[in-house]
């Protein structure tokens, strides 16, 4: 079965660092781009960026460039989203998703809830 | 990079057809055939319903169809059913090699 399994919910304080993960299985991890999507509480979907695990080519939305880092470890079929210094405004549900064609995402992780509060 | 514009809400009675619009620019919707649509039920991950403007993934009901004209894409749900009540998002590839989502539309089945 093709699936993406994300790491569990996190509760952090402002200024702390965090790295969440997205483990792929059931397909060739290095052959598909993996994207990250933010959904703030009660709000819509926001595209953050994408990585091609085959060569680590990475693209970011202008809104998120410099705010987060996307990476991947192809040896364990896992993509990551990380922050060096969290803010309260980073509180959101974060999804990873496999890019199927140039404009669509066919497999989604279950989401990781990140709560940043002092 | 602005979000694509969708109506906040659309409603219809069971059996009716509804259409959700998604308006962008020539740098995204109008410039590429890579428009997709997602359904999201409360507390669930989004589900791909339409890709590349008008293609349905395996397993998606043929009651869902997509089209595009100029800078506006549309999702039509025919034979509306109670289970179609959800949030719907469009998305497009962009000229910056990135992706942008729509503002989202809440579909209510009356």
Tab-separated table of N, CA and C in Angstrom, chain A residues 1-99:
chain	number	residue	atom	x	y	z
A	1	UNK	N	0.841	-1.198	0.000
A	1	UNK	CA	0.000	0.000	0.000
A	1	UNK	C	0.874	1.245	0.000
A	2	UNK	N	0.559	2.161	-0.890
A	2	UNK	CA	1.288	3.423	-0.943
A	2	UNK	C	0.795	4.314	0.191
A	3	UNK	N	1.710	4.779	1.033
A	3	UNK	CA	1.278	5.662	2.113
A	3	UNK	C	2.404	6.556	2.597
A	4	UNK	N	1.983	7.634	3.227
A	4	UNK	CA	2.884	8.566	3.900
A	4	UNK	C	2.446	8.625	5.358
A	5	UNK	N	3.363	8.345	6.251
A	5	UNK	CA	3.054	8.356	7.675
A	5	UNK	C	3.885	9.446	8.343
A	6	UNK	N	3.178	10.383	8.965
A	6	UNK	CA	3.855	11.516	9.577
A	6	UNK	C	4.104	11.298	11.065
A	7	UNK	N	5.050	12.028	11.596
A	7	UNK	CA	5.358	11.960	13.022
A	7	UNK	C	4.228	12.584	13.834
A	8	UNK	N	4.255	12.337	15.128
A	8	UNK	CA	3.162	12.725	15.998
A	8	UNK	C	3.133	14.198	16.372
A	9	UNK	N	2.042	14.563	17.036
A	9	UNK	CA	1.822	15.951	17.433
A	9	UNK	C	2.954	16.456	18.327
A	10	UNK	N	3.219	17.751	18.199
A	10	UNK	CA	4.294	18.383	18.962
A	10	UNK	C	3.769	19.620	19.684
A	11	UNK	N	4.242	19.826	20.901
A	11	UNK	CA	3.963	21.054	21.646
A	11	UNK	C	5.306	21.679	21.989
A	12	UNK	N	5.512	22.895	21.518
A	12	UNK	CA	6.806	23.549	21.684
A	12	UNK	C	6.608	24.978	22.203
A	13	UNK	N	7.695	25.541	22.702
A	13	UNK	CA	7.699	26.935	23.148
A	13	UNK	C	8.294	27.822	22.052
A	14	UNK	N	7.892	29.082	22.024
A	14	UNK	CA	8.486	30.011	21.045
A	14	UNK	C	10.002	30.021	21.175
A	15	UNK	N	10.678	30.052	20.017
A	15	UNK	CA	12.128	30.065	20.005
A	15	UNK	C	12.755	28.694	19.915
A	16	UNK	N	11.986	27.642	20.185
A	16	UNK	CA	12.537	26.293	20.106
A	16	UNK	C	12.630	25.834	18.648
A	17	UNK	N	13.443	24.814	18.432
A	17	UNK	CA	13.569	24.230	17.097
A	17	UNK	C	12.715	22.972	17.018
A	18	UNK	N	12.418	22.577	15.779
A	18	UNK	CA	11.576	21.396	15.588
A	18	UNK	C	11.830	20.817	14.201
A	19	UNK	N	11.769	19.496	14.134
A	19	UNK	CA	11.866	18.794	12.847
A	19	UNK	C	10.788	17.727	12.845
A	20	UNK	N	9.854	17.786	11.897
A	20	UNK	CA	8.825	16.766	11.785
A	20	UNK	C	9.102	15.923	10.545
A	21	UNK	N	8.573	14.699	10.550
A	21	UNK	CA	8.931	13.774	9.489
A	21	UNK	C	7.740	13.199	8.749
A	22	UNK	N	8.044	12.621	7.606
A	22	UNK	CA	7.039	12.054	6.711
A	22	UNK	C	7.676	10.836	6.060
A	23	UNK	N	7.283	9.631	6.506
A	23	UNK	CA	7.909	8.411	6.004
A	23	UNK	C	7.066	7.792	4.896
A	24	UNK	N	7.688	7.548	3.766
A	24	UNK	CA	6.998	6.979	2.613
A	24	UNK	C	7.197	5.470	2.538
A	25	UNK	N	6.180	4.798	2.037
A	25	UNK	CA	6.301	3.365	1.809
A	25	UNK	C	5.396	2.954	0.660
A	26	UNK	N	5.733	1.834	0.034
A	26	UNK	CA	4.895	1.292	-1.029
A	26	UNK	C	5.198	1.805	-2.419
A	27	UNK	N	6.183	2.668	-2.563
A	27	UNK	CA	6.556	3.176	-3.884
A	27	UNK	C	8.021	3.611	-3.865
A	28	UNK	N	8.553	3.969	-5.027
A	28	UNK	CA	9.937	4.426	-5.118
A	28	UNK	C	10.053	5.870	-4.634
A	29	UNK	N	10.583	6.029	-3.421
A	29	UNK	CA	10.638	7.343	-2.762
A	29	UNK	C	11.393	8.365	-3.606
A	30	UNK	N	12.416	7.913	-4.312
A	30	UNK	CA	13.273	8.849	-5.046
A	30	UNK	C	12.701	9.274	-6.389
A	31	UNK	N	11.538	8.756	-6.738
A	31	UNK	CA	10.960	9.036	-8.064
A	31	UNK	C	9.837	10.063	-8.053
A	32	UNK	N	9.420	10.503	-6.878
A	32	UNK	CA	8.314	11.453	-6.783
A	32	UNK	C	8.686	12.617	-5.865
A	33	UNK	N	8.240	13.824	-6.248
A	33	UNK	CA	8.402	14.977	-5.383
A	33	UNK	C	7.492	14.804	-4.153
A	34	UNK	N	7.937	15.337	-3.027
A	34	UNK	CA	7.129	15.380	-1.806
A	34	UNK	C	6.942	16.848	-1.424
A	35	UNK	N	5.690	17.240	-1.212
A	35	UNK	CA	5.398	18.617	-0.837
A	35	UNK	C	4.930	18.724	0.603
A	36	UNK	N	5.008	19.936	1.137
A	36	UNK	CA	4.496	20.218	2.479
A	36	UNK	C	3.439	21.311	2.394
A	37	UNK	N	2.378	21.122	3.165
A	37	UNK	CA	1.225	22.024	3.129
A	37	UNK	C	0.842	22.403	4.559
A	38	UNK	N	0.618	23.677	4.780
A	38	UNK	CA	0.200	24.151	6.105
A	38	UNK	C	-1.298	24.427	6.124
A	39	UNK	N	-1.927	24.105	7.242
A	39	UNK	CA	-3.326	24.476	7.466
A	39	UNK	C	-3.443	25.029	8.878
A	40	UNK	N	-3.556	26.336	8.965
A	40	UNK	CA	-3.724	26.972	10.260
A	40	UNK	C	-5.126	26.698	10.784
A	41	UNK	N	-5.335	26.801	12.089
A	41	UNK	CA	-6.638	26.438	12.674
A	41	UNK	C	-7.815	27.141	11.994
A	42	UNK	N	-8.724	26.373	11.476
A	42	UNK	CA	-9.917	26.915	10.836
A	42	UNK	C	-9.687	27.601	9.498
A	43	UNK	N	-8.500	27.426	8.938
A	43	UNK	CA	-8.147	28.124	7.694
A	43	UNK	C	-7.907	27.159	6.544
A	44	UNK	N	-7.524	27.722	5.397
A	44	UNK	CA	-7.333	26.921	4.199
A	44	UNK	C	-5.938	26.328	4.072
A	45	UNK	N	-5.722	25.685	2.940
A	45	UNK	CA	-4.448	25.039	2.649
A	45	UNK	C	-3.456	26.042	2.075
A	46	UNK	N	-2.206	25.927	2.521
A	46	UNK	CA	-1.139	26.795	2.005
A	46	UNK	C	0.037	25.922	1.586
A	47	UNK	N	0.462	26.090	0.365
A	47	UNK	CA	1.602	25.316	-0.144
A	47	UNK	C	2.896	25.929	0.357
A	48	UNK	N	3.741	25.096	0.988
A	48	UNK	CA	4.963	25.608	1.601
A	48	UNK	C	6.185	25.380	0.729
A	49	UNK	N	6.300	24.200	0.158
A	49	UNK	CA	7.473	23.874	-0.615
A	49	UNK	C	7.484	22.401	-0.984
A	50	UNK	N	8.531	22.018	-1.706
A	50	UNK	CA	8.569	20.675	-2.255
A	50	UNK	C	10.012	20.226	-2.417
A	51	UNK	N	10.249	18.917	-2.327
A	51	UNK	CA	11.583	18.375	-2.502
A	51	UNK	C	11.519	17.131	-3.377
A	52	UNK	N	12.545	16.963	-4.209
A	52	UNK	CA	12.683	15.744	-5.003
A	52	UNK	C	13.746	14.896	-4.322
A	53	UNK	N	13.357	13.840	-3.629
A	53	UNK	CA	14.327	13.054	-2.859
A	53	UNK	C	15.447	12.452	-3.693
A	54	UNK	N	15.225	12.316	-4.991
A	54	UNK	CA	16.253	11.707	-5.832
A	54	UNK	C	17.542	12.507	-5.858
A	55	UNK	N	17.403	13.852	-5.865
A	55	UNK	CA	18.598	14.700	-5.897
A	55	UNK	C	18.532	15.863	-4.912
A	56	UNK	N	17.506	15.862	-4.069
A	56	UNK	CA	17.276	16.895	-3.043
A	56	UNK	C	17.002	18.278	-3.625
A	57	UNK	N	16.625	18.355	-4.891
A	57	UNK	CA	16.201	19.631	-5.464
A	57	UNK	C	14.993	20.119	-4.663
A	58	UNK	N	15.014	21.384	-4.238
A	58	UNK	CA	13.987	21.909	-3.347
A	58	UNK	C	13.475	23.249	-3.858
A	59	UNK	N	12.194	23.446	-3.765
A	59	UNK	CA	11.555	24.719	-4.120
A	59	UNK	C	10.726	25.179	-2.921
A	60	UNK	N	10.664	26.478	-2.708
A	60	UNK	CA	9.882	27.032	-1.612
A	60	UNK	C	8.896	28.073	-2.120
A	61	UNK	N	7.759	28.151	-1.453
A	61	UNK	CA	6.863	29.276	-1.656
A	61	UNK	C	7.563	30.530	-1.142
A	62	UNK	N	7.403	31.649	-1.820
A	62	UNK	CA	8.010	32.889	-1.304
A	62	UNK	C	7.597	33.184	0.140
A	63	UNK	N	6.410	32.771	0.514
A	63	UNK	CA	5.905	33.039	1.872
A	63	UNK	C	6.651	32.251	2.937
A	64	UNK	N	7.281	31.147	2.533
A	64	UNK	CA	7.924	30.273	3.522
A	64	UNK	C	9.438	30.187	3.365
A	65	UNK	N	9.945	30.734	2.267
A	65	UNK	CA	11.400	30.683	2.069
A	65	UNK	C	12.095	31.418	3.201
A	66	UNK	N	13.094	30.755	3.806
A	66	UNK	CA	13.815	31.342	4.917
A	66	UNK	C	13.170	31.100	6.267
A	67	UNK	N	11.917	30.635	6.265
A	67	UNK	CA	11.205	30.368	7.521
A	67	UNK	C	11.289	28.900	7.925
A	68	UNK	N	11.381	28.026	6.938
A	68	UNK	CA	11.463	26.593	7.186
A	68	UNK	C	12.511	25.982	6.260
A	69	UNK	N	12.901	24.753	6.585
A	69	UNK	CA	13.826	24.007	5.733
A	69	UNK	C	13.222	22.641	5.439
A	70	UNK	N	13.214	22.305	4.164
A	70	UNK	CA	12.714	21.000	3.730
A	70	UNK	C	13.908	20.141	3.336
A	71	UNK	N	13.911	18.895	3.793
A	71	UNK	CA	15.013	17.992	3.470
A	71	UNK	C	14.471	16.580	3.319
A	72	UNK	N	15.358	15.675	2.913
A	72	UNK	CA	14.943	14.283	2.757
A	72	UNK	C	16.132	13.376	2.964
A	73	UNK	N	15.870	12.186	3.493
A	73	UNK	CA	16.885	11.147	3.656
A	73	UNK	C	16.395	9.933	2.867
A	74	UNK	N	16.972	9.751	1.673
A	74	UNK	CA	16.465	8.675	0.826
A	74	UNK	C	16.815	7.294	1.354
A	75	UNK	N	17.796	7.215	2.237
A	75	UNK	CA	18.160	5.910	2.784
A	75	UNK	C	17.061	5.333	3.672
A	76	UNK	N	16.213	6.213	4.196
A	76	UNK	CA	15.105	5.752	5.053
A	76	UNK	C	13.762	6.264	4.543
A	77	UNK	N	13.733	6.711	3.271
A	77	UNK	CA	12.484	7.125	2.608
A	77	UNK	C	11.683	8.114	3.448
A	78	UNK	N	12.367	9.105	3.951
A	78	UNK	CA	11.715	10.060	4.853
A	78	UNK	C	12.023	11.498	4.454
A	79	UNK	N	10.969	12.310	4.409
A	79	UNK	CA	11.113	13.742	4.176
A	79	UNK	C	10.902	14.485	5.496
A	80	UNK	N	11.471	15.678	5.580
A	80	UNK	CA	11.418	16.444	6.822
A	80	UNK	C	11.040	17.898	6.561
A	81	UNK	N	10.457	18.482	7.585
A	81	UNK	CA	10.161	19.913	7.607
A	81	UNK	C	10.673	20.416	8.950
A	82	UNK	N	11.521	21.438	8.914
A	82	UNK	CA	12.097	21.887	10.165
A	82	UNK	C	12.096	23.402	10.321
A	83	UNK	N	12.069	23.784	11.594
A	83	UNK	CA	12.131	25.188	12.012
A	83	UNK	C	13.316	25.359	12.948
A	84	UNK	N	14.003	26.469	12.850
A	84	UNK	CA	15.110	26.732	13.761
A	84	UNK	C	14.651	27.540	14.972
A	85	UNK	N	13.588	28.323	14.806
A	85	UNK	CA	13.088	29.145	15.900
A	85	UNK	C	11.581	29.336	15.704
A	86	UNK	N	10.808	28.557	16.411
A	86	UNK	CA	9.359	28.572	16.235
A	86	UNK	C	8.724	29.843	16.786
A	87	UNK	N	7.607	30.217	16.155
A	87	UNK	CA	6.795	31.342	16.622
A	87	UNK	C	5.388	30.815	16.915
A	88	UNK	N	4.651	31.565	17.682
A	88	UNK	CA	3.273	31.165	17.974
A	88	UNK	C	2.462	31.032	16.683
A	89	UNK	N	2.808	31.844	15.696
A	89	UNK	CA	2.081	31.809	14.421
A	89	UNK	C	2.386	30.562	13.588
A	90	UNK	N	3.318	29.730	14.028
A	90	UNK	CA	3.595	28.458	13.347
A	90	UNK	C	2.630	27.363	13.798
A	91	UNK	N	1.780	27.675	14.765
A	91	UNK	CA	0.785	26.708	15.223
A	91	UNK	C	-0.151	26.357	14.071
A	92	UNK	N	-0.150	25.088	13.707
A	92	UNK	CA	-0.923	24.662	12.544
A	92	UNK	C	-0.836	23.150	12.400
A	93	UNK	N	-1.626	22.643	11.463
A	93	UNK	CA	-1.542	21.255	11.034
A	93	UNK	C	-0.701	21.237	9.763
A	94	UNK	N	0.288	20.372	9.730
A	94	UNK	CA	1.174	20.301	8.577
A	94	UNK	C	1.014	18.937	7.903
A	95	UNK	N	0.786	18.981	6.596
A	95	UNK	CA	0.641	17.764	5.806
A	95	UNK	C	1.818	17.613	4.849
A	96	UNK	N	2.250	16.370	4.655
A	96	UNK	CA	3.117	16.071	3.527
A	96	UNK	C	2.254	15.361	2.485
A	97	UNK	N	2.674	15.472	1.232
A	97	UNK	CA	1.889	14.864	0.156
A	97	UNK	C	2.801	14.532	-1.016
A	98	UNK	N	2.497	13.437	-1.707
A	98	UNK	CA	3.265	13.025	-2.872
A	98	UNK	C	2.730	13.719	-4.121
A	99	UNK	N	3.632	14.306	-4.904
A	99	UNK	CA	3.190	14.944	-6.123
A	99	UNK	C	3.050	13.900	-7.228
